[in-house]
Short mmCIF file of C-alpha atoms and ligand atoms in Angstrom, two decimals:
data_model
loop_
_atom_site.label_atom_id
_atom_site.label_comp_id
_atom_site.label_asym_id
_atom_site.label_seq_id
_atom_site.Cartn_x
_atom_site.Cartn_y
_atom_site.Cartn_z
CA MET A 1 0.00 0.00 0.00
CA ALA A 2 1.31 3.45 -0.89
CA TYR A 3 0.88 5.77 2.06
CA ILE A 4 1.70 9.06 3.74
CA GLN A 5 2.73 8.84 7.39
CA PHE A 6 2.71 11.94 9.58
CA LEU A 7 5.91 11.87 11.63
CA GLY A 8 5.63 15.39 12.99
CA ALA A 9 3.66 18.66 12.99
CA ALA A 10 0.57 16.64 13.92
CA GLY A 11 -1.14 18.13 16.97
CA THR A 12 1.54 20.83 17.05
CA VAL A 13 3.25 23.43 14.84
CA THR A 14 6.75 21.99 14.96
CA GLY A 15 8.62 18.88 13.86
CA SER A 16 7.23 18.82 10.28
CA LYS A 17 7.93 15.44 8.68
CA GLN A 18 5.76 13.54 6.21
CA LEU A 19 6.96 10.19 4.99
CA ILE A 20 5.70 9.20 1.56
CA ASN A 21 6.06 5.51 0.77
CA THR A 22 5.32 4.58 -2.84
CA GLY A 23 6.26 0.92 -2.41
CA ASP A 24 9.60 1.31 -4.15
CA ARG A 25 10.64 4.71 -2.74
CA GLN A 26 10.50 6.30 0.70
CA VAL A 27 10.69 10.09 0.64
CA LEU A 28 10.56 12.45 3.56
CA VAL A 29 8.91 15.80 2.85
CA ASP A 30 10.43 18.14 5.46
CA CYS A 31 12.58 17.02 8.35
CA GLY A 32 11.86 19.50 11.11
CA LEU A 33 12.85 19.89 14.70
CA PHE A 34 10.25 19.64 17.46
CA GLN A 35 10.34 22.82 19.54
CA GLY A 36 8.41 24.19 22.50
CA LEU A 37 7.04 21.97 25.28
CA LYS A 38 9.28 19.22 26.64
CA GLN A 39 6.76 16.55 25.57
CA TRP A 40 7.40 17.63 21.97
CA ARG A 41 11.15 18.25 22.26
CA GLU A 42 11.65 14.74 23.62
CA ARG A 43 10.46 13.41 20.26
CA ASN A 44 13.65 14.77 18.69
CA TRP A 45 15.45 11.93 20.48
CA GLN A 46 13.19 9.15 19.23
CA GLN A 47 13.94 6.92 16.26
CA LEU A 48 11.88 7.26 13.11
CA PRO A 49 9.58 4.29 12.38
CA ILE A 50 11.93 3.32 9.54
CA PRO A 51 15.75 3.37 9.60
CA ALA A 52 17.26 6.60 8.27
CA ASN A 53 19.34 4.72 5.69
CA GLU A 54 16.15 3.33 4.09
CA ILE A 55 14.92 6.83 3.24
CA ASP A 56 15.78 7.57 -0.39
CA ALA A 57 15.45 11.36 -0.37
CA VAL A 58 14.33 14.42 1.55
CA VAL A 59 12.27 17.11 -0.17
CA LEU A 60 12.42 20.33 1.85
CA THR A 61 9.76 23.05 1.60
CA HIS A 62 11.72 25.81 3.36
CA ALA A 63 14.56 26.59 5.71
CA HIS A 64 12.76 27.25 9.02
CA LEU A 65 14.12 24.84 11.66
CA ASP A 66 10.70 23.38 12.42
CA HIS A 67 10.89 22.05 8.84
CA SER A 68 14.65 21.52 8.36
CA GLY A 69 16.24 21.29 11.83
CA TRP A 70 16.21 17.49 12.16
CA ILE A 71 18.19 16.98 8.92
CA PRO A 72 21.61 16.73 10.64
CA ARG A 73 20.17 14.14 13.03
CA LEU A 74 18.83 12.14 10.07
CA VAL A 75 22.29 12.20 8.45
CA LYS A 76 23.86 11.27 11.80
CA GLN A 77 21.58 8.24 11.84
CA GLY A 78 22.73 7.06 8.42
CA PHE A 79 20.72 8.93 5.76
CA ARG A 80 22.87 9.21 2.62
CA GLY A 81 20.36 10.21 -0.06
CA LYS A 82 19.78 13.56 -1.73
CA MET A 83 18.05 16.47 -0.03
CA TYR A 84 16.17 18.56 -2.58
CA ALA A 85 15.37 22.21 -1.92
CA SER A 86 15.13 25.54 -3.74
CA PRO A 87 18.42 27.49 -4.11
CA ALA A 88 17.44 30.14 -1.52
CA THR A 89 16.37 27.43 0.94
CA ILE A 90 19.77 25.75 0.59
CA ASP A 91 21.57 29.07 1.16
CA LEU A 92 19.48 29.71 4.27
CA CYS A 93 20.01 26.18 5.62
CA GLY A 94 23.74 26.84 5.22
CA ILE A 95 23.50 29.30 8.09
CA LEU A 96 20.54 27.96 10.07
CA LEU A 97 21.57 24.31 10.48
CA PRO A 98 25.14 24.90 11.72
CA ASP A 99 23.77 27.57 14.06
CA SER A 100 21.22 25.08 15.37
CA GLY A 101 24.07 22.58 15.98
CA HIS A 102 25.98 25.29 17.82
CA LEU A 103 22.96 26.04 20.04
CA GLN A 104 22.49 22.32 20.77
CA GLU A 105 26.12 22.12 21.88
CA GLU A 106 25.83 25.27 24.01
CA ASP A 107 22.70 23.99 25.73
CA ALA A 108 24.27 20.63 26.50
CA ALA A 109 27.42 22.33 27.85
CA HIS A 110 25.35 24.68 29.96
CA TYR A 111 23.34 21.85 31.50
CA ASN A 112 26.51 19.89 32.18
CA ARG A 113 28.11 22.90 33.92
CA ASN A 114 25.06 23.32 36.11
CA LYS A 115 24.28 19.61 36.40
CA LYS A 116 20.66 20.37 35.61
CA SER A 117 20.09 17.52 33.19
CA LYS A 118 18.65 14.14 34.07
CA HIS A 119 20.96 12.73 31.43
CA ASP A 120 24.57 12.47 32.51
CA PRO A 121 26.25 13.95 30.60
CA ALA A 122 23.74 15.92 28.51
CA LEU A 123 24.48 15.44 24.81
CA PRO A 124 23.70 17.67 21.83
CA LEU A 125 21.17 16.29 19.34
CA TYR A 126 23.88 17.09 16.78
CA THR A 127 26.90 19.35 16.70
CA PHE A 128 27.91 22.36 14.58
CA ALA A 129 30.31 20.09 12.65
CA GLU A 130 27.65 17.43 12.10
CA ALA A 131 25.24 20.07 10.79
CA GLN A 132 27.90 21.33 8.36
CA GLU A 133 28.55 17.78 7.22
CA ALA A 134 24.82 17.33 6.51
CA LEU A 135 24.80 20.30 4.09
CA LYS A 136 26.71 18.36 1.44
CA TYR A 137 23.63 16.21 0.70
CA PHE A 138 21.65 19.22 -0.60
CA SER A 139 20.77 19.33 -4.27
CA PRO A 140 19.14 22.51 -5.67
CA VAL A 141 15.86 22.33 -7.59
CA PRO A 142 14.63 25.71 -8.93
CA PHE A 143 10.92 26.57 -8.84
CA GLU A 144 8.71 24.87 -11.41
CA GLN A 145 11.40 22.48 -12.64
CA PRO A 146 10.31 18.82 -12.42
CA ALA A 147 12.65 16.42 -10.64
CA GLN A 148 12.50 12.65 -10.37
CA ILE A 149 13.14 10.26 -7.48
CA GLY A 150 13.18 6.76 -8.97
CA SER A 151 10.53 5.90 -11.54
CA SER A 152 7.47 6.34 -9.30
CA PHE A 153 8.03 9.79 -7.77
CA THR A 154 8.14 13.10 -9.68
CA PHE A 155 7.90 16.48 -7.99
CA GLN A 156 8.26 20.20 -8.52
CA PHE A 157 8.48 23.18 -6.21
CA VAL A 158 6.03 26.08 -6.60
CA PRO A 159 6.16 29.36 -4.64
CA ALA A 160 4.53 29.32 -1.18
CA ALA A 161 5.21 33.04 -0.47
CA HIS A 162 6.16 32.35 3.16
CA ILE A 163 9.89 33.22 3.39
CA ALA A 164 12.68 33.42 0.80
CA GLY A 165 12.92 30.12 -1.05
CA SER A 166 9.73 28.73 0.49
CA SER A 167 7.93 26.21 -1.66
CA MET A 168 4.98 23.92 -1.89
CA VAL A 169 5.66 20.47 -3.31
CA GLU A 170 3.54 19.17 -6.17
CA ILE A 171 4.07 15.43 -6.40
CA LYS A 172 3.05 12.98 -9.12
CA LEU A 173 3.14 9.32 -8.19
CA ALA A 174 2.97 6.42 -10.63
CA LEU A 175 1.35 3.59 -8.68
CA ASN A 176 0.52 0.29 -10.39
CA GLY A 177 -0.50 1.96 -13.61
CA THR A 178 -2.45 4.77 -11.97
CA SER A 179 -1.31 8.29 -11.35
CA ARG A 180 -1.91 10.23 -8.11
CA ARG A 181 -1.21 13.90 -7.49
CA LEU A 182 -0.30 15.16 -4.04
CA LEU A 183 0.22 18.74 -2.90
CA LEU A 184 2.11 19.38 0.34
CA SER A 185 1.78 23.02 1.22
CA GLY A 186 4.63 23.55 3.69
CA ASP A 187 4.01 26.91 5.35
CA ILE A 188 1.76 29.22 3.34
CA GLY A 189 2.49 32.93 3.09
CA ARG A 190 0.11 35.84 3.30
CA VAL A 191 -2.17 36.34 0.36
CA ARG A 192 -2.33 40.09 0.97
CA ASP A 193 -0.14 41.96 3.41
CA ASP A 194 1.53 44.79 1.53
CA GLU A 195 -0.85 47.40 2.89
CA VAL A 196 -0.60 46.51 6.57
CA CYS A 197 2.99 45.38 6.85
CA PRO A 198 5.15 46.41 3.92
CA GLY A 199 8.66 45.23 3.24
CA LYS A 200 7.98 41.54 2.93
CA VAL A 201 10.85 39.88 1.13
CA GLN A 202 8.89 37.25 -0.69
CA HIS A 203 6.25 38.06 -3.26
CA SER A 204 2.73 37.91 -1.87
CA GLY A 205 0.41 34.98 -2.36
CA PRO A 206 0.91 31.26 -2.91
CA ARG A 207 0.43 30.00 -6.48
CA GLU A 208 -3.21 29.92 -7.54
CA GLY A 209 -5.13 27.33 -9.58
CA GLU A 210 -3.72 24.20 -7.94
CA SER A 211 -5.23 20.76 -8.28
CA ALA A 212 -4.44 17.62 -6.33
CA ASP A 213 -5.96 14.30 -5.33
CA ILE A 214 -4.58 14.63 -1.83
CA LEU A 215 -3.72 17.93 -0.15
CA VAL A 216 -1.60 18.12 3.00
CA MET A 217 -1.87 21.64 4.32
CA GLU A 218 -0.68 23.72 7.26
CA SER A 219 -3.18 25.16 9.76
CA THR A 220 -1.11 27.43 12.04
CA TYR A 221 -3.66 30.26 11.87
CA GLY A 222 -6.70 28.04 11.27
CA ASN A 223 -8.67 29.87 13.95
CA ARG A 224 -7.20 33.34 13.66
CA LEU A 225 -7.56 36.62 11.86
CA HIS A 226 -4.57 38.87 11.33
CA PRO A 227 -5.15 42.56 12.08
CA THR A 228 -5.81 44.62 8.99
CA SER A 229 -4.46 47.83 10.51
CA ASP A 230 -1.17 49.37 9.34
CA VAL A 231 1.62 48.25 11.69
CA ARG A 232 3.72 51.40 11.24
CA PRO A 233 1.90 53.80 13.61
CA GLU A 234 1.77 51.10 16.32
CA LEU A 235 5.46 50.30 15.95
CA ALA A 236 6.36 54.00 15.89
CA LYS A 237 4.44 54.66 19.13
CA LEU A 238 6.08 51.75 20.97
CA ILE A 239 9.58 52.88 19.94
CA THR A 240 8.93 56.57 20.62
CA ASP A 241 7.40 55.95 24.07
CA THR A 242 10.23 53.62 25.06
CA ALA A 243 12.89 56.10 23.93
CA ALA A 244 11.12 58.94 25.75
CA ARG A 245 11.39 57.13 29.07
CA GLY A 246 15.06 56.31 28.42
CA GLY A 247 14.38 52.64 27.82
CA THR A 248 15.42 50.03 25.33
CA ALA A 249 13.13 48.20 22.94
CA VAL A 250 14.10 44.55 22.69
CA VAL A 251 12.76 42.58 19.74
CA PRO A 252 13.18 38.81 19.67
CA ALA A 253 13.23 38.11 15.97
CA PHE A 254 14.20 35.36 13.68
CA ALA A 255 17.39 36.46 11.83
CA VAL A 256 15.98 35.38 8.50
CA GLU A 257 13.23 37.39 6.80
CA ARG A 258 11.64 38.84 9.94
CA THR A 259 14.74 40.86 10.87
CA GLN A 260 15.11 42.27 7.34
CA LYS A 261 11.46 43.24 7.22
CA LEU A 262 11.72 45.01 10.59
CA LEU A 263 14.94 46.80 9.56
CA PHE A 264 13.32 48.28 6.47
CA LEU A 265 10.33 49.44 8.51
CA LEU A 266 12.56 51.07 11.14
CA LYS A 267 14.67 52.74 8.44
CA GLU A 268 11.55 54.09 6.75
CA LEU A 269 10.12 55.36 10.06
CA MET A 270 13.41 57.10 10.87
CA GLU A 271 13.66 58.72 7.42
CA GLU A 272 10.07 59.93 7.78
CA LYS A 273 10.90 61.26 11.28
CA GLN A 274 8.22 59.14 12.90
CA ILE A 275 10.69 57.63 15.36
CA PRO A 276 13.86 59.12 16.87
CA ARG A 277 17.21 58.15 15.36
CA ILE A 278 18.33 55.87 18.18
CA PRO A 279 20.96 53.17 17.64
CA VAL A 280 19.68 49.89 16.27
CA HIS A 281 21.73 46.87 17.30
CA ILE A 282 21.21 43.72 15.31
CA ASP A 283 22.73 41.33 17.81
CA SER A 284 22.74 38.20 15.78
CA PRO A 285 25.83 36.83 14.07
CA MET A 286 23.49 35.22 11.58
CA ALA A 287 21.88 38.49 10.51
CA ILE A 288 24.73 39.58 8.19
CA SER A 289 24.70 36.28 6.32
CA ALA A 290 20.91 36.38 6.20
CA ILE A 291 20.97 39.87 4.67
CA GLN A 292 23.57 38.79 2.11
CA ILE A 293 21.36 35.85 1.11
CA PHE A 294 18.34 38.14 0.98
CA LEU A 295 20.22 40.56 -1.35
CA LYS A 296 21.38 37.66 -3.55
CA HIS A 297 17.85 36.36 -4.20
CA SER A 298 16.36 39.53 -5.64
CA GLU A 299 14.20 37.40 -7.97
CA GLU A 300 11.91 36.82 -4.99
CA TYR A 301 11.34 40.49 -4.05
CA THR A 302 8.00 42.20 -4.02
CA PRO A 303 7.92 45.44 -6.08
CA ARG A 304 7.78 47.27 -2.74
CA THR A 305 10.97 45.55 -1.50
CA ARG A 306 12.68 46.36 -4.81
CA ASP A 307 11.73 49.99 -4.25
CA LEU A 308 13.01 50.04 -0.64
CA ILE A 309 16.36 48.58 -1.69
CA ALA A 310 16.68 51.06 -4.54
CA ARG A 311 16.00 53.87 -2.07
CA TYR A 312 18.04 52.81 0.96
CA GLY A 313 20.56 50.22 -0.26
CA SER A 314 21.92 47.39 1.85
CA PRO A 315 21.03 47.53 5.56
CA LEU A 316 24.64 46.54 6.23
CA GLU A 317 25.71 50.08 5.28
CA TRP A 318 23.09 52.20 7.04
CA ASP A 319 24.25 54.81 9.59
CA GLY A 320 23.22 54.00 13.14
CA PHE A 321 22.54 50.32 12.43
CA PHE A 322 25.09 48.05 14.10
CA PHE A 323 25.61 44.39 13.38
CA ASP A 324 27.11 42.83 16.48
CA GLN A 325 29.15 39.89 15.30
CA LYS A 326 31.26 39.14 18.38
CA GLN A 327 30.19 37.97 21.83
CA GLU A 328 31.96 40.98 23.36
CA ASP A 329 29.91 43.43 21.22
CA SER A 330 26.82 41.71 22.57
CA ARG A 331 28.07 41.84 26.16
CA LYS A 332 28.82 45.58 25.88
CA LEU A 333 25.12 46.19 25.29
CA ASN A 334 24.30 44.71 28.69
CA ASP A 335 25.64 47.75 30.53
CA ALA A 336 24.42 50.40 28.08
CA ARG A 337 21.54 52.38 29.56
CA TYR A 338 20.56 54.79 26.78
CA PRO A 339 17.61 54.43 24.39
CA MET A 340 18.21 51.91 21.65
CA ILE A 341 16.63 49.06 19.80
CA ILE A 342 18.06 45.56 20.18
CA ILE A 343 17.00 42.93 17.69
CA SER A 344 18.23 39.48 18.59
CA ALA A 345 17.45 35.80 18.12
CA SER A 346 16.00 33.33 18.78
CA GLY A 347 12.58 34.61 17.82
CA MET A 348 10.74 32.45 20.38
CA VAL A 349 13.35 33.10 23.12
CA THR A 350 14.26 29.41 23.19
CA GLY A 351 18.01 30.10 23.05
CA GLY A 352 20.70 32.44 21.72
CA ARG A 353 21.77 35.94 22.74
CA ILE A 354 18.23 37.17 23.33
CA LEU A 355 18.32 35.28 26.65
CA HIS A 356 21.06 37.57 27.97
CA HIS A 357 19.21 40.69 26.80
CA PHE A 358 16.07 39.48 28.56
CA ILE A 359 17.98 38.86 31.80
CA HIS A 360 19.18 42.49 31.66
CA ARG A 361 16.08 44.24 30.29
CA LEU A 362 13.01 42.39 31.58
CA PRO A 363 13.21 43.63 35.21
CA ASP A 364 13.14 47.35 34.24
CA PRO A 365 9.73 48.97 33.46
CA LYS A 366 11.44 51.57 31.22
CA ASN A 367 12.09 48.87 28.64
CA THR A 368 9.74 47.31 26.11
CA VAL A 369 9.70 43.86 24.60
CA ILE A 370 8.10 43.79 21.16
CA PHE A 371 7.10 40.38 19.85
CA ILE A 372 6.75 40.32 16.07
CA GLY A 373 6.57 36.58 15.53
CA PHE A 374 4.53 33.50 16.32
CA GLN A 375 5.32 32.09 19.77
CA ALA A 376 4.81 28.32 19.93
CA PRO A 377 3.11 27.13 23.14
CA GLY A 378 5.58 26.25 25.87
CA THR A 379 8.34 28.54 24.58
CA ARG A 380 9.57 31.36 26.81
CA GLY A 381 8.21 33.77 24.22
CA ALA A 382 4.68 32.40 24.60
CA ILE A 383 4.89 32.50 28.40
CA ILE A 384 6.10 36.13 28.46
CA LYS A 385 3.61 37.23 25.81
CA ALA A 386 0.79 35.70 27.87
CA GLY A 387 1.65 38.08 30.73
CA ALA A 388 3.78 36.00 33.12
CA SER A 389 5.32 37.92 36.05
CA SER A 390 8.61 36.03 35.86
CA ILE A 391 10.42 33.67 33.52
CA LYS A 392 13.09 31.03 34.03
CA ILE A 393 16.29 31.71 32.09
CA PHE A 394 19.37 29.53 32.69
CA GLY A 395 17.62 28.06 35.72
CA GLU A 396 17.05 31.46 37.39
CA ASP A 397 13.75 33.32 37.79
CA VAL A 398 13.86 36.70 36.02
CA ARG A 399 11.20 39.25 37.04
CA ILE A 400 9.21 40.77 34.19
CA ARG A 401 8.47 44.46 34.69
CA ALA A 402 9.17 45.70 31.16
CA GLN A 403 6.25 46.63 28.91
CA ILE A 404 5.27 43.64 26.76
CA ALA A 405 3.80 44.28 23.31
CA ALA A 406 2.98 42.09 20.34
CA LEU A 407 2.47 43.11 16.71
CA GLU A 408 0.69 40.41 14.75
CA GLN A 409 0.90 42.11 11.34
CA PHE A 410 4.36 40.68 10.70
CA SER A 411 3.05 37.16 10.31
CA ASP A 412 4.31 35.22 7.30
CA HIS A 413 1.43 32.73 7.57
CA ALA A 414 -1.88 33.19 5.81
CA ASP A 415 -4.80 33.51 8.24
CA THR A 416 -8.12 31.65 7.91
CA PRO A 417 -9.82 33.92 5.33
CA GLU A 418 -6.62 34.01 3.26
CA LEU A 419 -6.29 30.20 3.35
CA LEU A 420 -9.91 29.81 2.26
CA GLU A 421 -9.38 32.39 -0.48
CA TRP A 422 -6.40 30.40 -1.78
CA LEU A 423 -8.26 27.06 -1.60
CA ALA A 424 -11.15 28.59 -3.56
CA THR A 425 -8.75 29.08 -6.51
CA PHE A 426 -8.20 25.28 -6.85
CA LYS A 427 -9.15 23.98 -10.30
CA GLN A 428 -10.31 20.70 -8.82
CA LYS A 429 -11.19 19.87 -5.23
CA PRO A 430 -8.95 17.24 -3.61
CA SER A 431 -10.65 13.95 -2.78
CA GLN A 432 -8.98 14.20 0.63
CA THR A 433 -7.33 16.99 2.61
CA TYR A 434 -5.20 16.46 5.73
CA LEU A 435 -4.37 19.33 8.04
CA VAL A 436 -0.97 19.45 9.73
CA HIS A 437 1.14 22.12 11.45
CA GLY A 438 -1.50 23.53 13.78
CA GLU A 439 -2.44 23.42 17.44
CA PRO A 440 -5.51 21.17 17.85
CA PRO A 441 -8.07 24.04 18.17
CA ALA A 442 -6.66 25.80 15.07
CA ALA A 443 -6.62 22.61 12.98
CA ALA A 444 -10.16 21.66 14.06
CA ALA A 445 -11.50 25.15 13.32
CA LEU A 446 -9.92 25.16 9.86
CA ARG A 447 -11.26 21.67 9.13
CA ASP A 448 -14.77 22.89 9.99
CA ALA A 449 -14.37 26.08 7.96
CA ILE A 450 -13.18 24.23 4.82
CA THR A 451 -15.91 21.58 5.17
CA HIS A 452 -18.57 24.22 5.66
CA LYS A 453 -17.47 26.78 3.05
CA LEU A 454 -16.07 24.53 0.31
CA GLY A 455 -17.65 21.13 1.04
CA TRP A 456 -14.29 19.34 0.97
CA LYS A 457 -13.45 16.16 2.88
CA VAL A 458 -10.95 17.22 5.52
CA ASP A 459 -9.25 15.41 8.42
CA VAL A 460 -6.79 16.58 11.01
CA ALA A 461 -3.63 14.45 10.79
CA GLU A 462 -2.56 12.49 13.84
CA TRP A 463 1.00 11.73 14.85
CA LEU A 464 2.28 8.47 13.28
CA GLN A 465 -1.02 8.01 11.44
CA LYS A 466 -0.65 6.30 8.04
CA VAL A 467 -3.09 7.26 5.32
CA GLU A 468 -3.49 5.49 2.03
CA ILE A 469 -2.62 7.36 -1.14
ZN1 ZN B 501 8.00 28.39 8.26
#
């Protein structure tokens, strides 16, 4: 029996992995890391239901770690096939995966120093070197160029409009004389967001007019509406108020895409004199590489982004914007007590330099934390955003007295009306749709909305569930 098995992002938004077994080929679409609550993270240590060396290929929708971050572990366990991804996705994985290995090593070392792990000694899931080693299995496949895995499995990437390089995977399977078409959406970008949150790197809107027998689709915002108000006045007020009270605005942001988008907005607001010209520190060693990759893939710009780059040039050369490469640059910020903006990763406060900035800035009410990204349940980001009075960082309780704000307009995921709008463009309705990559209430709400509005047959995927193709 040919089947799809959901090995991750079922019941949660992380750990994306779908195994497609055609009988003669086993292909993994996405190979993501589980993040957030411990019950999910522990799954990163479990074996897959089939040995890694029996998987023929990985097809990767985009570079976010919840889709790509388990790749080095898969290679560590014996995978030796090809990993197919778009050129921009491969460039981004070149910085994200080694960085993830580095963070895994740092975490393990930290726990060993403080003897806080149940495991003795704590081990990294994979190391920086192992992540670098894994990169050599990547093979680029440009958008809309068919590629073949054995005789039964053909696929092509089409734009998903989520982040640079992000793709959906259209798959054609030849099964015992019949042909089946699958569409795996990966993460789906906004259909319309230029008005409310300009500066998005990737062109708006996933490809229209799809058709598939089986659709596997994300449901992150299956029960949510994004605000339709312009983010600029809100952002300007938060920055201006913080600067006026002598505080610092700290923004946990993913170094890829989200940081570039924020930088262009801040630059624009400064040039238009809507916020004071205070120093902007991009405290993320990854940010420079991410900006270089972003500048390299100009084919994916929106007209608006093209215009911003023509007007302001590379963010790496802007006055008053500092890219803090070294640890000591980052540490110097800890003692600085003048108004500034610090943008640092990780975006969900699960690790990285942002932890140190939070230790120093959270206890002071003059400061502001501005969340501009999705915070997966269980992450420190989600706990702080929900209004906690303290948060555990490196085993210590840190009091939270800073102002906490969240701007939802930055989302790179389509919300419910946008998803329905995209589905309505399908040329033919799928005989079966499975929802992945959503918290249970979001997935259930989206299932009901699609069933009700479009009359499609929809199920929410369950972890380890096998469904016939
Ligand atoms: Zn993503």
